[in-house]
Amino acid sequence: MAGGLLSACAYRDINPEAALADERANNGYNELREVDPGTAKLVLRTVGAAYPARFSLSTSPQACQGFLSLGDVAYAGRGVVYPWIANAVQRTHRAEPHLVQEAKPGQPVQVRGDGFWAGGTGWDYRSGRCGPVVVSFTPQAGRAYTVEFVWGDRATCDLAVMDATNPDAPVLVPTQAIAGCLALNR
């Protein structure tokens, strides 16, 4: 869906300044610029396709334990398609464009992403899941991070964590992958 529909109406080509403003207002860019002293901020979002992902967070020292569901997020083509199309995609998925969560600096956090995809029509309709994908990292004070559920080809997925304290020049953060977490019921 992301490739065909989203490129068919190139809002960014018609009005680049408005498209950039729409994208930044709806992908957490503005929130990344404001981190309270003594805290760390996480902006959770999806990239690569318009399918939703459910994010959960845990500060438990045990792997795969104590997750708190934060909600569903879906990329809607902000900055690429007209805002009314992006709004319709958002409503269809009943998902937010991004989520913002504070994290305690110096305390390891586990971030979990569970993705759900569907496509086709009639007898060719298919759906499935990707994940859970779980990573752990330790946020630092005064830093802002993006955690992106990255949709790849053929409904594959991964999580990427970036230090985005400077949102115009994010830097990949080393994470520890955590395998063996049970899938969520949807």
PDB file of C-alpha atoms in Angstrom:
ATOM      1  CA  MET A   1       0.000   0.000   0.000  1.00  0.00           C
ATOM      2  CA  ALA A   2       2.741   2.471   0.874  1.00  0.00           C
ATOM      3  CA  GLY A   3       4.414   2.457  -2.526  1.00  0.00           C
ATOM      4  CA  GLY A   4       1.447   2.775  -4.913  1.00  0.00           C
ATOM      5  CA  LEU A   5      -1.111   4.853  -3.022  1.00  0.00           C
ATOM      6  CA  LEU A   6       1.308   7.109  -1.233  1.00  0.00           C
ATOM      7  CA  SER A   7       3.302   8.030  -4.331  1.00  0.00           C
ATOM      8  CA  ALA A   8       0.184   8.611  -6.449  1.00  0.00           C
ATOM      9  CA  CYS A   9      -0.562  11.941  -4.755  1.00  0.00           C
ATOM     10  CA  ALA A  10       2.774  13.658  -4.163  1.00  0.00           C
ATOM     11  CA  TYR A  11       1.847  16.533  -1.853  1.00  0.00           C
ATOM     12  CA  ARG A  12       5.559  17.134  -1.183  1.00  0.00           C
ATOM     13  CA  ASP A  13       6.066  17.960  -4.886  1.00  0.00           C
ATOM     14  CA  ILE A  14       3.195  20.460  -4.972  1.00  0.00           C
ATOM     15  CA  ASN A  15       3.810  22.260  -1.669  1.00  0.00           C
ATOM     16  CA  PRO A  16       7.154  21.185  -0.122  1.00  0.00           C
ATOM     17  CA  GLU A  17       7.105  23.616   2.829  1.00  0.00           C
ATOM     18  CA  ALA A  18       3.588  22.618   3.931  1.00  0.00           C
ATOM     19  CA  ALA A  19       4.410  18.936   3.397  1.00  0.00           C
ATOM     20  CA  LEU A  20       7.509  19.181   5.624  1.00  0.00           C
ATOM     21  CA  ALA A  21       5.521  21.013   8.315  1.00  0.00           C
ATOM     22  CA  ASP A  22       2.779  18.325   8.207  1.00  0.00           C
ATOM     23  CA  GLU A  23       5.341  15.532   8.448  1.00  0.00           C
ATOM     24  CA  ARG A  24       7.197  17.138  11.377  1.00  0.00           C
ATOM     25  CA  ALA A  25       3.964  17.888  13.221  1.00  0.00           C
ATOM     26  CA  ASN A  26       2.909  14.239  12.948  1.00  0.00           C
ATOM     27  CA  ASN A  27       6.105  12.192  13.354  1.00  0.00           C
ATOM     28  CA  GLY A  28       7.343  13.465  16.716  1.00  0.00           C
ATOM     29  CA  TYR A  29       9.976  15.807  15.265  1.00  0.00           C
ATOM     30  CA  ASN A  30       8.802  18.772  17.345  1.00  0.00           C
ATOM     31  CA  GLU A  31       8.669  16.712  20.554  1.00  0.00           C
ATOM     32  CA  LEU A  32      12.291  15.609  20.033  1.00  0.00           C
ATOM     33  CA  ARG A  33      13.426  19.216  20.370  1.00  0.00           C
ATOM     34  CA  GLU A  34      12.011  19.547  23.902  1.00  0.00           C
ATOM     35  CA  VAL A  35      13.561  17.315  26.574  1.00  0.00           C
ATOM     36  CA  ASP A  36      13.130  18.288  30.217  1.00  0.00           C
ATOM     37  CA  PRO A  37      16.375  18.364  32.226  1.00  0.00           C
ATOM     38  CA  GLY A  38      17.060  15.100  34.048  1.00  0.00           C
ATOM     39  CA  THR A  39      14.788  13.096  31.748  1.00  0.00           C
ATOM     40  CA  ALA A  40      14.999  11.163  28.497  1.00  0.00           C
ATOM     41  CA  LYS A  41      12.317  11.091  25.834  1.00  0.00           C
ATOM     42  CA  LEU A  42      11.251   8.338  23.447  1.00  0.00           C
ATOM     43  CA  VAL A  43       9.283   8.990  20.268  1.00  0.00           C
ATOM     44  CA  LEU A  44       7.862   5.756  18.888  1.00  0.00           C
ATOM     45  CA  ARG A  45       6.776   5.533  15.248  1.00  0.00           C
ATOM     46  CA  THR A  46       6.618   3.265  12.208  1.00  0.00           C
ATOM     47  CA  VAL A  47       8.338   3.613   8.840  1.00  0.00           C
ATOM     48  CA  GLY A  48       8.414   1.704   5.580  1.00  0.00           C
ATOM     49  CA  ALA A  49       4.713   0.867   5.181  1.00  0.00           C
ATOM     50  CA  ALA A  50       1.282   2.035   6.311  1.00  0.00           C
ATOM     51  CA  TYR A  51       0.656  -1.003   8.519  1.00  0.00           C
ATOM     52  CA  PRO A  52       0.135  -0.507  12.272  1.00  0.00           C
ATOM     53  CA  ALA A  53       2.450  -1.623  15.049  1.00  0.00           C
ATOM     54  CA  ARG A  54       1.706  -1.877  18.756  1.00  0.00           C
ATOM     55  CA  PHE A  55       4.417  -0.572  21.077  1.00  0.00           C
ATOM     56  CA  SER A  56       5.037  -1.737  24.638  1.00  0.00           C
ATOM     57  CA  LEU A  57       7.689  -0.731  27.147  1.00  0.00           C
ATOM     58  CA  SER A  58       9.242  -2.467  30.152  1.00  0.00           C
ATOM     59  CA  THR A  59      11.832  -1.526  32.753  1.00  0.00           C
ATOM     60  CA  SER A  60      11.863  -5.020  34.261  1.00  0.00           C
ATOM     61  CA  PRO A  61      15.342  -6.511  34.700  1.00  0.00           C
ATOM     62  CA  GLN A  62      13.919  -9.792  33.330  1.00  0.00           C
ATOM     63  CA  ALA A  63      13.681 -10.177  29.568  1.00  0.00           C
ATOM     64  CA  CYS A  64      10.149 -10.216  28.110  1.00  0.00           C
ATOM     65  CA  GLN A  65       8.513  -9.320  31.427  1.00  0.00           C
ATOM     66  CA  GLY A  66       6.453  -6.389  32.700  1.00  0.00           C
ATOM     67  CA  PHE A  67       5.474  -4.785  29.411  1.00  0.00           C
ATOM     68  CA  LEU A  68       3.032  -1.884  29.493  1.00  0.00           C
ATOM     69  CA  SER A  69       1.140  -1.352  26.226  1.00  0.00           C
ATOM     70  CA  LEU A  70       1.558   2.215  24.970  1.00  0.00           C
ATOM     71  CA  GLY A  71      -0.694   1.987  21.915  1.00  0.00           C
ATOM     72  CA  ASP A  72      -0.806   1.506  18.158  1.00  0.00           C
ATOM     73  CA  VAL A  73       1.126   3.609  15.655  1.00  0.00           C
ATOM     74  CA  ALA A  74       0.919   3.681  11.855  1.00  0.00           C
ATOM     75  CA  TYR A  75       2.730   5.645   9.167  1.00  0.00           C
ATOM     76  CA  ALA A  76       0.139   7.485   7.085  1.00  0.00           C
ATOM     77  CA  GLY A  77       2.298   9.111   4.433  1.00  0.00           C
ATOM     78  CA  ARG A  78       2.582  12.497   6.144  1.00  0.00           C
ATOM     79  CA  GLY A  79       4.542  14.906   3.996  1.00  0.00           C
ATOM     80  CA  VAL A  80       4.047  12.700   0.923  1.00  0.00           C
ATOM     81  CA  VAL A  81       0.282  12.558   0.419  1.00  0.00           C
ATOM     82  CA  TYR A  82      -2.305  15.268   0.969  1.00  0.00           C
ATOM     83  CA  PRO A  83      -3.187  15.707   4.656  1.00  0.00           C
ATOM     84  CA  TRP A  84      -6.789  14.523   4.146  1.00  0.00           C
ATOM     85  CA  ILE A  85      -5.481  11.221   2.731  1.00  0.00           C
ATOM     86  CA  ALA A  86      -3.069  10.805   5.667  1.00  0.00           C
ATOM     87  CA  ASN A  87      -5.939  11.535   8.083  1.00  0.00           C
ATOM     88  CA  ALA A  88      -8.076   8.841   6.408  1.00  0.00           C
ATOM     89  CA  VAL A  89      -5.237   6.294   6.662  1.00  0.00           C
ATOM     90  CA  GLN A  90      -4.798   7.156  10.360  1.00  0.00           C
ATOM     91  CA  ARG A  91      -8.527   6.685  11.048  1.00  0.00           C
ATOM     92  CA  THR A  92      -8.618   3.406   9.102  1.00  0.00           C
ATOM     93  CA  HIS A  93      -5.884   1.912  11.271  1.00  0.00           C
ATOM     94  CA  ARG A  94      -7.213   3.446  14.500  1.00  0.00           C
ATOM     95  CA  ALA A  95      -3.613   4.324  15.273  1.00  0.00           C
ATOM     96  CA  GLU A  96      -1.629   7.391  16.240  1.00  0.00           C
ATOM     97  CA  PRO A  97       1.055   8.839  13.970  1.00  0.00           C
ATOM     98  CA  HIS A  98       3.544   8.548  16.855  1.00  0.00           C
ATOM     99  CA  LEU A  99       3.692   8.103  20.625  1.00  0.00           C
ATOM    100  CA  VAL A 100       5.807  10.021  23.133  1.00  0.00           C
ATOM    101  CA  GLN A 101       7.070   8.419  26.333  1.00  0.00           C
ATOM    102  CA  GLU A 102       9.447   9.657  29.014  1.00  0.00           C
ATOM    103  CA  ALA A 103      12.135   7.267  30.215  1.00  0.00           C
ATOM    104  CA  LYS A 104      14.267   7.292  33.338  1.00  0.00           C
ATOM    105  CA  PRO A 105      17.860   8.102  32.386  1.00  0.00           C
ATOM    106  CA  GLY A 106      20.375   5.372  33.171  1.00  0.00           C
ATOM    107  CA  GLN A 107      17.679   2.694  33.549  1.00  0.00           C
ATOM    108  CA  PRO A 108      17.628   0.028  30.818  1.00  0.00           C
ATOM    109  CA  VAL A 109      14.346  -0.204  28.939  1.00  0.00           C
ATOM    110  CA  GLN A 110      12.930  -2.948  26.768  1.00  0.00           C
ATOM    111  CA  VAL A 111      10.910  -1.738  23.794  1.00  0.00           C
ATOM    112  CA  ARG A 112       8.604  -4.172  22.066  1.00  0.00           C
ATOM    113  CA  GLY A 113       6.976  -3.815  18.663  1.00  0.00           C
ATOM    114  CA  ASP A 114       4.251  -6.082  17.285  1.00  0.00           C
ATOM    115  CA  GLY A 115       3.222  -5.372  13.697  1.00  0.00           C
ATOM    116  CA  PHE A 116       0.004  -6.312  11.922  1.00  0.00           C
ATOM    117  CA  TRP A 117      -0.470  -6.269   8.150  1.00  0.00           C
ATOM    118  CA  ALA A 118      -3.310  -6.929   5.752  1.00  0.00           C
ATOM    119  CA  GLY A 119      -3.756  -6.584   2.024  1.00  0.00           C
ATOM    120  CA  GLY A 120      -5.608  -7.713  -1.057  1.00  0.00           C
ATOM    121  CA  THR A 121      -9.309  -8.042  -1.705  1.00  0.00           C
ATOM    122  CA  GLY A 122     -11.836 -10.850  -1.906  1.00  0.00           C
ATOM    123  CA  TRP A 123     -10.320 -14.315  -2.209  1.00  0.00           C
ATOM    124  CA  ASP A 124      -6.821 -12.770  -2.334  1.00  0.00           C
ATOM    125  CA  TYR A 125      -7.168 -11.029   1.057  1.00  0.00           C
ATOM    126  CA  ARG A 126      -4.347 -11.914   3.444  1.00  0.00           C
ATOM    127  CA  SER A 127      -3.274 -10.743   6.846  1.00  0.00           C
ATOM    128  CA  GLY A 128      -0.557 -11.531   9.312  1.00  0.00           C
ATOM    129  CA  ARG A 129       1.803 -10.277  11.929  1.00  0.00           C
ATOM    130  CA  CYS A 130       5.435  -9.430  12.304  1.00  0.00           C
ATOM    131  CA  GLY A 131       7.086  -9.672  15.676  1.00  0.00           C
ATOM    132  CA  PRO A 132       7.351  -9.373  18.438  1.00  0.00           C
ATOM    133  CA  VAL A 133      10.604  -7.541  17.934  1.00  0.00           C
ATOM    134  CA  VAL A 134      12.198  -6.540  21.243  1.00  0.00           C
ATOM    135  CA  VAL A 135      15.314  -4.488  21.930  1.00  0.00           C
ATOM    136  CA  SER A 136      16.903  -3.117  25.070  1.00  0.00           C
ATOM    137  CA  PHE A 137      18.957   0.032  25.525  1.00  0.00           C
ATOM    138  CA  THR A 138      19.781   2.551  28.248  1.00  0.00           C
ATOM    139  CA  PRO A 139      18.545   6.115  27.665  1.00  0.00           C
ATOM    140  CA  GLN A 140      20.770   8.968  28.817  1.00  0.00           C
ATOM    141  CA  ALA A 141      19.705  12.186  30.580  1.00  0.00           C
ATOM    142  CA  GLY A 142      18.780  15.082  28.336  1.00  0.00           C
ATOM    143  CA  ARG A 143      18.591  12.892  25.233  1.00  0.00           C
ATOM    144  CA  ALA A 144      15.705  12.259  22.849  1.00  0.00           C
ATOM    145  CA  TYR A 145      15.359   8.961  20.975  1.00  0.00           C
ATOM    146  CA  THR A 146      13.279   7.706  18.104  1.00  0.00           C
ATOM    147  CA  VAL A 147      12.276   4.068  18.220  1.00  0.00           C
ATOM    148  CA  GLU A 148      11.090   3.061  14.777  1.00  0.00           C
ATOM    149  CA  PHE A 149       9.212  -0.089  13.893  1.00  0.00           C
ATOM    150  CA  VAL A 150      10.698  -0.587  10.441  1.00  0.00           C
ATOM    151  CA  TRP A 151       8.571  -2.471   7.914  1.00  0.00           C
ATOM    152  CA  GLY A 152      10.730  -4.202   5.325  1.00  0.00           C
ATOM    153  CA  ASP A 153       9.987  -6.156   2.174  1.00  0.00           C
ATOM    154  CA  ARG A 154       7.453  -8.995   2.382  1.00  0.00           C
ATOM    155  CA  ALA A 155       6.123  -7.806   5.765  1.00  0.00           C
ATOM    156  CA  THR A 156       9.426  -8.289   7.596  1.00  0.00           C
ATOM    157  CA  CYS A 157      10.172  -5.945  10.469  1.00  0.00           C
ATOM    158  CA  ASP A 158      12.802  -4.668  12.862  1.00  0.00           C
ATOM    159  CA  LEU A 159      13.249  -1.980  15.514  1.00  0.00           C
ATOM    160  CA  ALA A 160      15.752   0.845  15.043  1.00  0.00           C
ATOM    161  CA  VAL A 161      16.717   3.158  17.903  1.00  0.00           C
ATOM    162  CA  MET A 162      18.270   6.516  17.082  1.00  0.00           C
ATOM    163  CA  ASP A 163      19.591   9.286  19.300  1.00  0.00           C
ATOM    164  CA  ALA A 164      17.580  12.112  17.783  1.00  0.00           C
ATOM    165  CA  THR A 165      18.410  14.856  20.248  1.00  0.00           C
ATOM    166  CA  ASN A 166      19.336  16.687  17.065  1.00  0.00           C
ATOM    167  CA  PRO A 167      16.380  15.478  14.969  1.00  0.00           C
ATOM    168  CA  ASP A 168      18.037  16.674  11.761  1.00  0.00           C
ATOM    169  CA  ALA A 169      21.055  14.390  12.325  1.00  0.00           C
ATOM    170  CA  PRO A 170      19.943  11.219  14.189  1.00  0.00           C
ATOM    171  CA  VAL A 171      22.600   8.703  15.234  1.00  0.00           C
ATOM    172  CA  LEU A 172      22.017   4.950  15.468  1.00  0.00           C
ATOM    173  CA  VAL A 173      22.076   3.685  19.086  1.00  0.00           C
ATOM    174  CA  PRO A 174      23.497   0.244  19.858  1.00  0.00           C
ATOM    175  CA  THR A 175      20.767  -2.023  21.213  1.00  0.00           C
ATOM    176  CA  GLN A 176      20.547  -5.554  22.488  1.00  0.00           C
ATOM    177  CA  ALA A 177      18.041  -7.748  20.665  1.00  0.00           C
ATOM    178  CA  ILE A 178      15.890  -9.861  22.954  1.00  0.00           C
ATOM    179  CA  ALA A 179      14.580 -13.082  21.445  1.00  0.00           C
ATOM    180  CA  GLY A 180      11.888 -15.426  22.716  1.00  0.00           C
ATOM    181  CA  CYS A 181       9.133 -13.016  23.812  1.00  0.00           C
ATOM    182  CA  LEU A 182       5.647 -14.427  23.203  1.00  0.00           C
ATOM    183  CA  ALA A 183       3.421 -12.925  20.511  1.00  0.00           C
ATOM    184  CA  LEU A 184       0.433 -10.775  21.485  1.00  0.00           C
ATOM    185  CA  ASN A 185      -3.136 -11.835  20.811  1.00  0.00           C
ATOM    186  CA  ARG A 186      -4.820  -9.392  18.479  1.00  0.00           C
TER     187      ARG A 186
END
